[in-house]
Amino acid sequence: MNQIEEVRKRLQHVDAIWVAGKWSFHFKSKKFQSSLFEELAKMEQLGKPVLLFAQVPMLDGNVQRSRRLLLLGLEQSSSVNEEYQTSNQRLLELTASRNQVDYFDGSHLRLFESAPFLNGDLIYFDSHHLNEVGLTAYAKQATEAIESWVESNF
């Protein structure tokens, strides 16, 4: 399935567009970067506000192994792979020249302070995807900012 074509079919039926991704992977491709820029311009022409979500902190190591070690009583932490920050900065730069495209950086939310854990619970599924616990915490901590974006666009 071509995701871009599927989204294009539905654009007339939505009020806003939210886009998230593993930008550290996708931005390695110059073709992807130019395609994203072109798609954002098309979305703007439709008059649809767009919210681009920064990539969540990407971790090095195996988060499931960290969980097992914690269950054994061994303190374990994962280091953050800084590559995601460079990509988030590039994403921010892309939004600067767009009128109806905004950027939300949730990578600084409190839930990431002791990643991959929050209050002893694992919040990551793997190195770059949040699990249900992490998604719930992210939503709770990001609600105010996202509601503000919605109010300012509608």
PDB file of C-alpha atoms in Angstrom:
ATOM      1  CA  MET A   1       0.000   0.000   0.000  1.00  0.00           C
ATOM      2  CA  ASN A   2       1.224   3.454  -0.871  1.00  0.00           C
ATOM      3  CA  GLN A   3       0.610   5.460   2.300  1.00  0.00           C
ATOM      4  CA  ILE A   4       0.825   8.838   0.577  1.00  0.00           C
ATOM      5  CA  GLU A   5      -1.817   7.853  -1.980  1.00  0.00           C
ATOM      6  CA  GLU A   6      -4.096   6.551   0.774  1.00  0.00           C
ATOM      7  CA  VAL A   7      -3.748   9.812   2.689  1.00  0.00           C
ATOM      8  CA  ARG A   8      -4.402  11.895  -0.439  1.00  0.00           C
ATOM      9  CA  LYS A   9      -7.714  10.068  -0.959  1.00  0.00           C
ATOM     10  CA  ARG A  10      -8.871  11.132   2.494  1.00  0.00           C
ATOM     11  CA  LEU A  11      -7.569  14.704   2.734  1.00  0.00           C
ATOM     12  CA  GLN A  12     -10.845  16.283   1.613  1.00  0.00           C
ATOM     13  CA  HIS A  13     -12.641  14.570   4.506  1.00  0.00           C
ATOM     14  CA  VAL A  14     -10.467  15.716   7.411  1.00  0.00           C
ATOM     15  CA  ASP A  15     -10.185  18.988   9.275  1.00  0.00           C
ATOM     16  CA  ALA A  16      -6.508  18.691  10.183  1.00  0.00           C
ATOM     17  CA  ILE A  17      -3.503  16.510   9.488  1.00  0.00           C
ATOM     18  CA  TRP A  18      -1.129  15.105  12.086  1.00  0.00           C
ATOM     19  CA  VAL A  19       2.110  13.499  10.949  1.00  0.00           C
ATOM     20  CA  ALA A  20       4.574  11.516  13.047  1.00  0.00           C
ATOM     21  CA  GLY A  21       7.505   9.410  11.999  1.00  0.00           C
ATOM     22  CA  LYS A  22      10.906   8.022  12.702  1.00  0.00           C
ATOM     23  CA  TRP A  23      12.483  11.103  11.194  1.00  0.00           C
ATOM     24  CA  SER A  24      16.033   9.927  11.952  1.00  0.00           C
ATOM     25  CA  PHE A  25      15.460   7.113   9.448  1.00  0.00           C
ATOM     26  CA  HIS A  26      13.480   9.006   6.807  1.00  0.00           C
ATOM     27  CA  PHE A  27      15.646  12.123   6.728  1.00  0.00           C
ATOM     28  CA  LYS A  28      18.621  10.084   5.560  1.00  0.00           C
ATOM     29  CA  SER A  29      16.944  10.300   2.162  1.00  0.00           C
ATOM     30  CA  LYS A  30      17.126  13.661   0.379  1.00  0.00           C
ATOM     31  CA  LYS A  31      14.302  12.426  -1.840  1.00  0.00           C
ATOM     32  CA  PHE A  32      12.107  11.900   1.215  1.00  0.00           C
ATOM     33  CA  GLN A  33      12.909  15.374   2.528  1.00  0.00           C
ATOM     34  CA  SER A  34      11.929  17.040  -0.743  1.00  0.00           C
ATOM     35  CA  SER A  35       8.818  14.858  -1.038  1.00  0.00           C
ATOM     36  CA  LEU A  36       7.746  15.792   2.490  1.00  0.00           C
ATOM     37  CA  PHE A  37       8.260  19.474   1.720  1.00  0.00           C
ATOM     38  CA  GLU A  38       6.137  19.127  -1.459  1.00  0.00           C
ATOM     39  CA  GLU A  39       3.379  17.254   0.390  1.00  0.00           C
ATOM     40  CA  LEU A  40       3.274  19.902   3.108  1.00  0.00           C
ATOM     41  CA  ALA A  41       2.839  22.582   0.441  1.00  0.00           C
ATOM     42  CA  LYS A  42      -0.061  20.614  -1.082  1.00  0.00           C
ATOM     43  CA  MET A  43      -1.712  20.250   2.317  1.00  0.00           C
ATOM     44  CA  GLU A  44      -1.387  23.995   2.844  1.00  0.00           C
ATOM     45  CA  GLN A  45      -3.067  24.641  -0.507  1.00  0.00           C
ATOM     46  CA  LEU A  46      -6.032  22.624   0.750  1.00  0.00           C
ATOM     47  CA  GLY A  47      -6.252  24.933   3.745  1.00  0.00           C
ATOM     48  CA  LYS A  48      -5.704  22.101   6.206  1.00  0.00           C
ATOM     49  CA  PRO A  49      -3.666  22.859   9.325  1.00  0.00           C
ATOM     50  CA  VAL A  50      -0.838  20.390   9.798  1.00  0.00           C
ATOM     51  CA  LEU A  51       0.838  19.332  13.036  1.00  0.00           C
ATOM     52  CA  LEU A  52       4.180  17.563  12.699  1.00  0.00           C
ATOM     53  CA  PHE A  53       5.204  15.571  15.747  1.00  0.00           C
ATOM     54  CA  ALA A  54       8.885  15.407  16.632  1.00  0.00           C
ATOM     55  CA  GLN A  55      10.385  11.948  16.954  1.00  0.00           C
ATOM     56  CA  VAL A  56      10.396  10.633  20.503  1.00  0.00           C
ATOM     57  CA  PRO A  57      13.840  10.000  22.005  1.00  0.00           C
ATOM     58  CA  MET A  58      15.444   6.997  20.365  1.00  0.00           C
ATOM     59  CA  LEU A  59      17.277   4.625  22.667  1.00  0.00           C
ATOM     60  CA  ASP A  60      20.358   2.494  22.227  1.00  0.00           C
ATOM     61  CA  GLY A  61      20.181  -1.053  23.475  1.00  0.00           C
ATOM     62  CA  ASN A  62      17.412  -3.543  24.053  1.00  0.00           C
ATOM     63  CA  VAL A  63      14.605  -2.142  26.213  1.00  0.00           C
ATOM     64  CA  GLN A  64      13.199  -5.606  26.882  1.00  0.00           C
ATOM     65  CA  ARG A  65      16.576  -6.654  28.302  1.00  0.00           C
ATOM     66  CA  SER A  66      16.536  -3.517  30.475  1.00  0.00           C
ATOM     67  CA  ARG A  67      13.114  -4.571  31.763  1.00  0.00           C
ATOM     68  CA  ARG A  68      14.303  -8.086  32.609  1.00  0.00           C
ATOM     69  CA  LEU A  69      17.352  -6.750  34.444  1.00  0.00           C
ATOM     70  CA  LEU A  70      15.142  -4.371  36.427  1.00  0.00           C
ATOM     71  CA  LEU A  71      12.871  -7.279  37.399  1.00  0.00           C
ATOM     72  CA  LEU A  72      15.948  -9.107  38.675  1.00  0.00           C
ATOM     73  CA  GLY A  73      16.716  -6.120  40.884  1.00  0.00           C
ATOM     74  CA  LEU A  74      19.593  -4.870  38.774  1.00  0.00           C
ATOM     75  CA  GLU A  75      19.543  -1.178  37.983  1.00  0.00           C
ATOM     76  CA  GLN A  76      19.553  -0.721  34.258  1.00  0.00           C
ATOM     77  CA  SER A  77      19.237   2.325  32.065  1.00  0.00           C
ATOM     78  CA  SER A  78      19.342   2.816  28.337  1.00  0.00           C
ATOM     79  CA  SER A  79      21.346   5.534  26.690  1.00  0.00           C
ATOM     80  CA  VAL A  80      19.699   7.933  24.303  1.00  0.00           C
ATOM     81  CA  ASN A  81      20.751   7.850  20.671  1.00  0.00           C
ATOM     82  CA  GLU A  82      21.196  11.566  19.876  1.00  0.00           C
ATOM     83  CA  GLU A  83      20.472  11.044  16.165  1.00  0.00           C
ATOM     84  CA  TYR A  84      16.785  11.794  16.708  1.00  0.00           C
ATOM     85  CA  GLN A  85      17.611  15.360  17.860  1.00  0.00           C
ATOM     86  CA  THR A  86      19.276  16.259  14.567  1.00  0.00           C
ATOM     87  CA  SER A  87      16.235  15.012  12.683  1.00  0.00           C
ATOM     88  CA  ASN A  88      13.856  16.883  14.958  1.00  0.00           C
ATOM     89  CA  GLN A  89      15.836  20.069  14.306  1.00  0.00           C
ATOM     90  CA  ARG A  90      15.533  19.479  10.554  1.00  0.00           C
ATOM     91  CA  LEU A  91      11.779  18.955  10.964  1.00  0.00           C
ATOM     92  CA  LEU A  92      11.528  22.218  12.889  1.00  0.00           C
ATOM     93  CA  GLU A  93      13.381  24.002  10.084  1.00  0.00           C
ATOM     94  CA  LEU A  94      10.921  22.573   7.545  1.00  0.00           C
ATOM     95  CA  THR A  95       7.991  24.025   9.452  1.00  0.00           C
ATOM     96  CA  ALA A  96       9.537  27.504   9.748  1.00  0.00           C
ATOM     97  CA  SER A  97       8.772  28.356   6.123  1.00  0.00           C
ATOM     98  CA  ARG A  98       5.231  26.958   6.139  1.00  0.00           C
ATOM     99  CA  ASN A  99       2.208  29.033   7.157  1.00  0.00           C
ATOM    100  CA  GLN A 100      -0.166  26.275   8.195  1.00  0.00           C
ATOM    101  CA  VAL A 101       2.351  23.726   9.445  1.00  0.00           C
ATOM    102  CA  ASP A 102       3.205  23.592  13.127  1.00  0.00           C
ATOM    103  CA  TYR A 103       5.688  21.511  15.058  1.00  0.00           C
ATOM    104  CA  PHE A 104       5.130  19.758  18.366  1.00  0.00           C
ATOM    105  CA  ASP A 105       8.194  18.513  20.205  1.00  0.00           C
ATOM    106  CA  GLY A 106       7.129  16.079  22.897  1.00  0.00           C
ATOM    107  CA  SER A 107      10.636  14.698  23.273  1.00  0.00           C
ATOM    108  CA  HIS A 108      11.140  16.945  26.317  1.00  0.00           C
ATOM    109  CA  LEU A 109       8.118  15.663  28.232  1.00  0.00           C
ATOM    110  CA  ARG A 110       8.767  14.414  31.772  1.00  0.00           C
ATOM    111  CA  LEU A 111       8.048  10.817  30.820  1.00  0.00           C
ATOM    112  CA  PHE A 112      11.373  10.653  28.966  1.00  0.00           C
ATOM    113  CA  GLU A 113      13.503  11.761  31.917  1.00  0.00           C
ATOM    114  CA  SER A 114      14.196   8.174  33.025  1.00  0.00           C
ATOM    115  CA  ALA A 115      13.518   6.375  29.750  1.00  0.00           C
ATOM    116  CA  PRO A 116      12.861   3.570  29.057  1.00  0.00           C
ATOM    117  CA  PHE A 117      11.017   3.545  32.401  1.00  0.00           C
ATOM    118  CA  LEU A 118       8.452   5.786  34.054  1.00  0.00           C
ATOM    119  CA  ASN A 119       7.770   5.074  37.719  1.00  0.00           C
ATOM    120  CA  GLY A 120       9.266   1.610  37.265  1.00  0.00           C
ATOM    121  CA  ASP A 121       7.084   0.767  34.251  1.00  0.00           C
ATOM    122  CA  LEU A 122       8.555   0.174  30.815  1.00  0.00           C
ATOM    123  CA  ILE A 123       7.275   2.841  28.394  1.00  0.00           C
ATOM    124  CA  TYR A 124       9.009   1.659  25.221  1.00  0.00           C
ATOM    125  CA  PHE A 125       8.117  -1.289  23.000  1.00  0.00           C
ATOM    126  CA  ASP A 126      11.510  -1.120  21.297  1.00  0.00           C
ATOM    127  CA  SER A 127      14.188   1.524  20.806  1.00  0.00           C
ATOM    128  CA  HIS A 128      11.885   4.046  19.129  1.00  0.00           C
ATOM    129  CA  HIS A 129       8.234   3.021  19.666  1.00  0.00           C
ATOM    130  CA  LEU A 130       6.295   3.735  22.834  1.00  0.00           C
ATOM    131  CA  ASN A 131       4.188   0.944  24.275  1.00  0.00           C
ATOM    132  CA  GLU A 132       0.655   1.425  25.647  1.00  0.00           C
ATOM    133  CA  VAL A 133       1.951   2.705  28.991  1.00  0.00           C
ATOM    134  CA  GLY A 134       4.221   5.176  27.216  1.00  0.00           C
ATOM    135  CA  LEU A 135       1.533   6.307  24.793  1.00  0.00           C
ATOM    136  CA  THR A 136      -0.903   6.923  27.642  1.00  0.00           C
ATOM    137  CA  ALA A 137       1.669   8.959  29.572  1.00  0.00           C
ATOM    138  CA  TYR A 138       2.621  10.881  26.414  1.00  0.00           C
ATOM    139  CA  ALA A 139      -1.023  11.715  25.732  1.00  0.00           C
ATOM    140  CA  LYS A 140      -1.600  12.908  29.291  1.00  0.00           C
ATOM    141  CA  GLN A 141       1.490  15.089  29.305  1.00  0.00           C
ATOM    142  CA  ALA A 142       0.942  16.495  25.800  1.00  0.00           C
ATOM    143  CA  THR A 143      -2.805  17.135  26.092  1.00  0.00           C
ATOM    144  CA  GLU A 144      -2.590  20.792  27.088  1.00  0.00           C
ATOM    145  CA  ALA A 145      -0.249  21.727  24.237  1.00  0.00           C
ATOM    146  CA  ILE A 146      -2.236  19.784  21.651  1.00  0.00           C
ATOM    147  CA  GLU A 147      -5.534  21.226  22.862  1.00  0.00           C
ATOM    148  CA  SER A 148      -4.015  24.687  22.545  1.00  0.00           C
ATOM    149  CA  TRP A 149      -3.011  23.899  18.947  1.00  0.00           C
ATOM    150  CA  VAL A 150      -6.536  22.680  18.170  1.00  0.00           C
ATOM    151  CA  GLU A 151      -8.096  25.809  19.696  1.00  0.00           C
ATOM    152  CA  SER A 152      -5.788  28.102  17.729  1.00  0.00           C
ATOM    153  CA  ASN A 153      -6.608  26.344  14.438  1.00  0.00           C
ATOM    154  CA  PHE A 154     -10.390  25.935  14.736  1.00  0.00           C
TER     155      PHE A 154
END
